[in-house]
GROMACS .gro file of C-alpha atoms in nm:
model
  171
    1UNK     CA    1  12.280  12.079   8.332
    2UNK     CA    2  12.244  12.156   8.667
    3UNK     CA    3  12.200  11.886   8.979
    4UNK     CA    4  12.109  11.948   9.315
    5UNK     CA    5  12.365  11.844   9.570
    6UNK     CA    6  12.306  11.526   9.754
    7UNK     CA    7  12.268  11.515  10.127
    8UNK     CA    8  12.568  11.331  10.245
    9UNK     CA    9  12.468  10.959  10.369
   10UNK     CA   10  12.510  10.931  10.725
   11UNK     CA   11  12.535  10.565  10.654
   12UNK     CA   12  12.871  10.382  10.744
   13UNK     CA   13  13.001  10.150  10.495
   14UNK     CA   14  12.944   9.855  10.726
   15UNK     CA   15  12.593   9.928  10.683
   16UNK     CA   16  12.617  10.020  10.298
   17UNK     CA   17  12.761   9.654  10.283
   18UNK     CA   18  12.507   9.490  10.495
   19UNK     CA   19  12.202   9.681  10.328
   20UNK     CA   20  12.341   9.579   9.988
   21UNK     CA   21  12.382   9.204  10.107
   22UNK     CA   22  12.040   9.218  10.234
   23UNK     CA   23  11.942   9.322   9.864
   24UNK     CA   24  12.108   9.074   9.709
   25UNK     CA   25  11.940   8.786   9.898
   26UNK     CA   26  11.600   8.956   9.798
   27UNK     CA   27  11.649   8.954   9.459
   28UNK     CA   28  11.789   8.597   9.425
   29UNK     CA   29  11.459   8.463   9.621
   30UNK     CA   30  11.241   8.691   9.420
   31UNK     CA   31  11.395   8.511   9.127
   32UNK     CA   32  11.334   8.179   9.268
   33UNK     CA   33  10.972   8.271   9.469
   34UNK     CA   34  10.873   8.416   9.086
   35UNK     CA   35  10.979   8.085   8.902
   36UNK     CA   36  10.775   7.911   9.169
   37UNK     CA   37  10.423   8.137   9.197
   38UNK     CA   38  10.418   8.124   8.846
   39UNK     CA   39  10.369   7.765   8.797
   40UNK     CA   40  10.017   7.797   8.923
   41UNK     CA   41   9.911   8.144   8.920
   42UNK     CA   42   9.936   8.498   8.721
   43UNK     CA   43  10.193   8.737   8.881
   44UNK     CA   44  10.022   9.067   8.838
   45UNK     CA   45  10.393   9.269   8.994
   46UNK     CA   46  10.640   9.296   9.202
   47UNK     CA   47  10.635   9.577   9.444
   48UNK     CA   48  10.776   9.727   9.729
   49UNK     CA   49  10.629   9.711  10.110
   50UNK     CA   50  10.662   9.963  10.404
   51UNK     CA   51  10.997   9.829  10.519
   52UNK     CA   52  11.125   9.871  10.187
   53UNK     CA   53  11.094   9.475  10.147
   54UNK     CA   54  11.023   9.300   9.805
   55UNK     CA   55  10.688   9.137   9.798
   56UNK     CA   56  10.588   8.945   9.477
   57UNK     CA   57  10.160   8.974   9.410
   58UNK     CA   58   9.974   8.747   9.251
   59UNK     CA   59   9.613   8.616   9.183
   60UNK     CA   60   9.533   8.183   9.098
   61UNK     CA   61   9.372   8.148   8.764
   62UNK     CA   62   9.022   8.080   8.840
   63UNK     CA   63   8.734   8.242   8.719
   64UNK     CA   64   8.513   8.200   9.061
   65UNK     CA   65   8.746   8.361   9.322
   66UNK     CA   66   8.929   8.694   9.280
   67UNK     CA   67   9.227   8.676   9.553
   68UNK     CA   68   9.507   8.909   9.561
   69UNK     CA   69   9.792   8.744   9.729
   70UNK     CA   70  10.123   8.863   9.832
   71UNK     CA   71  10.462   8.653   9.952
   72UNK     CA   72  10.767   8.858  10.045
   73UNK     CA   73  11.119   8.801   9.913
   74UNK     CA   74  11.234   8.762  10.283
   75UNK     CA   75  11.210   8.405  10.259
   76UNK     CA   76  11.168   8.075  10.035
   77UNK     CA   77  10.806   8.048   9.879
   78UNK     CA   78  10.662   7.716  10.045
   79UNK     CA   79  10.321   7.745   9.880
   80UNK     CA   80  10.176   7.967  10.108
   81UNK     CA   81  10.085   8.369  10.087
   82UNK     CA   82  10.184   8.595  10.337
   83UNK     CA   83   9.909   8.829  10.285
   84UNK     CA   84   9.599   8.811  10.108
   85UNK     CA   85   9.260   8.972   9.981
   86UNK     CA   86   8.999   8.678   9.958
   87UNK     CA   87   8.695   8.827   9.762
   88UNK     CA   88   8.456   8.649   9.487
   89UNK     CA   89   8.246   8.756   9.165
   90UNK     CA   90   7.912   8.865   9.223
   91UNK     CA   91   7.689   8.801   8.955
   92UNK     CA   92   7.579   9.155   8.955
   93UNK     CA   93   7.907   9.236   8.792
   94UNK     CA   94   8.090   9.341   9.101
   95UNK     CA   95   8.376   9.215   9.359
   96UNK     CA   96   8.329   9.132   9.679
   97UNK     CA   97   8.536   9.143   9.979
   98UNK     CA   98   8.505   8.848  10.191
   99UNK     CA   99   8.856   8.855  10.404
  100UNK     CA  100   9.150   9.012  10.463
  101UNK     CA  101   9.383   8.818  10.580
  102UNK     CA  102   9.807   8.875  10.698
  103UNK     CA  103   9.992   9.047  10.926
  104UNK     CA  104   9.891   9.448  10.986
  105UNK     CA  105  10.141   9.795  10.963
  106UNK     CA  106  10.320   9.644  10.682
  107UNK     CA  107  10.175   9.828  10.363
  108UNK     CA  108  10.046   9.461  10.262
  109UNK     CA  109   9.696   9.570  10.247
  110UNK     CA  110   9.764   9.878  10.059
  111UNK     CA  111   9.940   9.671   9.825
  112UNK     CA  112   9.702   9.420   9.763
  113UNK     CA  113   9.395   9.656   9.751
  114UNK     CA  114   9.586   9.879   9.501
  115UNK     CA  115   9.621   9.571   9.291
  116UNK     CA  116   9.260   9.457   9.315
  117UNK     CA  117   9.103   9.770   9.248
  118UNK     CA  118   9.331   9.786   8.940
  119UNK     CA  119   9.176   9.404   8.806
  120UNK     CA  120   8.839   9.571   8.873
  121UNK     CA  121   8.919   9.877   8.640
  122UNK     CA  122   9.069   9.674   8.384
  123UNK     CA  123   8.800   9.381   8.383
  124UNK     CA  124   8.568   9.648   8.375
  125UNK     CA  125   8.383   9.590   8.715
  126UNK     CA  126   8.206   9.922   8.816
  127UNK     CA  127   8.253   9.795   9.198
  128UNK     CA  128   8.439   9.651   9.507
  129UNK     CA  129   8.172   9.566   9.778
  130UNK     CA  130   8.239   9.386  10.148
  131UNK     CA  131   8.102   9.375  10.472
  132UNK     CA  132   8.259   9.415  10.800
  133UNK     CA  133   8.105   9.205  11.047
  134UNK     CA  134   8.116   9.151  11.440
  135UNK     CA  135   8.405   8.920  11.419
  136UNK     CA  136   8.630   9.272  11.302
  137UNK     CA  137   8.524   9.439  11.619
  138UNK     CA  138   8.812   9.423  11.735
  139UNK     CA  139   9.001   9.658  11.522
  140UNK     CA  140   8.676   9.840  11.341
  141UNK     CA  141   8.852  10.180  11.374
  142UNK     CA  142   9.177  10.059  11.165
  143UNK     CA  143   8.946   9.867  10.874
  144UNK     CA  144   8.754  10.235  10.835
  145UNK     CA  145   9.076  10.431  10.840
  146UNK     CA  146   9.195  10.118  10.576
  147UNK     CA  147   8.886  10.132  10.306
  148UNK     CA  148   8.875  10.542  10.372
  149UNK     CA  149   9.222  10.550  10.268
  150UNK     CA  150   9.196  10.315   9.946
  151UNK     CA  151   8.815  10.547   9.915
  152UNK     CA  152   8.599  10.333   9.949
  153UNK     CA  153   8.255  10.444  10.129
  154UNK     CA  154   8.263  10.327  10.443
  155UNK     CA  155   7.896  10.263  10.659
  156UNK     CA  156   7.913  10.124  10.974
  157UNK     CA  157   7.657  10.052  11.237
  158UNK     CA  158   7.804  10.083  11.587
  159UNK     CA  159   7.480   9.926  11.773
  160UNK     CA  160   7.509   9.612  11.548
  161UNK     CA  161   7.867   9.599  11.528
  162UNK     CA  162   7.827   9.556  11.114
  163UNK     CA  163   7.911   9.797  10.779
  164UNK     CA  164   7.942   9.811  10.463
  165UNK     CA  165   8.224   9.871  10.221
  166UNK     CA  166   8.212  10.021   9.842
  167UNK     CA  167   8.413  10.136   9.618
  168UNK     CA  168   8.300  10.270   9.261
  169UNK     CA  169   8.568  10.272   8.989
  170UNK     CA  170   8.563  10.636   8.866
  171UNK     CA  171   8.725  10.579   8.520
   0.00000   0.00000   0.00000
């Protein structure tokens, strides 16, 4: 069999030891944050954000709301998210977005949106609808590049300051 040579870490083992510490405390709060999400909602994974971080996602069990929700394994779950996609059930058998809400530039969003565009295909919702209204003004430019990336159709109305979001599932 025949393996390509490795490029040779430039990594000292100081830092080998630290990264691997830094590891270790991950996975023992991703043990403990699991135990503790679980008790009162479905963990749909465990993934991996920008920083190389372990993030735990999750949705409560509860047939109105459809909220993806994320809590890293940087620190002790305390009941809270640290990133989440707030959207509802239409009755028109779709999802739609409400909020977004966490921190930006950490592959949260990416994360979460991966996740709830996976529920939709495997609950058998066509759609993924939102709006973005005047109160997203602010950073309009990032939420298109956001919902262009993820492909969603994005329509936005620059004299209103308003748009629309959809995605269709193409399975």
């Amino acid at each position: 069999m025949f393996y390509p040579l490795l490029e040779k870490d430039s990594r000292t083992p100081a830092e080998l030891k630290e990264e691997l510490e830094e590891l270790e405390i991950q996975v023992f709060r991703l043990q403990d944050n699991l135990k503790e999400i679980a008790k009162k909602s479905k963990v749909l994974g465990v993934d991996h954000a920008k920083d190389d971080k372990l993030v735990i996602v999750y949705t409560p069990e509860d047939s109105q709301s459809c909220k993806i929700m994320l809590s890293d394994c940087e620190s002790s779950y305390n009941g809270q998210w640290d990133f989440s996609i707030h959207a509802t059930y239409t009755e028109d058998n779709k999802i739609h977005i409400g909020d977004i809400k966490g921190p930006a530039n950490r592959g949260y969003g990416s994360i979460c949106m991966d996740y709830l565009k996976e529920l939709a295909v495997e609950q058998n919702i066509p759609e993924i609808t939102g709006d973005i209204a005047e109160r997203d003004w602010d950073h309009v430019d990032r939420l298109v590049h956001f919902y262009e990336k993820h492909n969603f159709e994005v329509d936005i109305d620059y004299q209103d300051k308003s748009g629309e979001i959809k995605w269709v599932c193409d399975r």
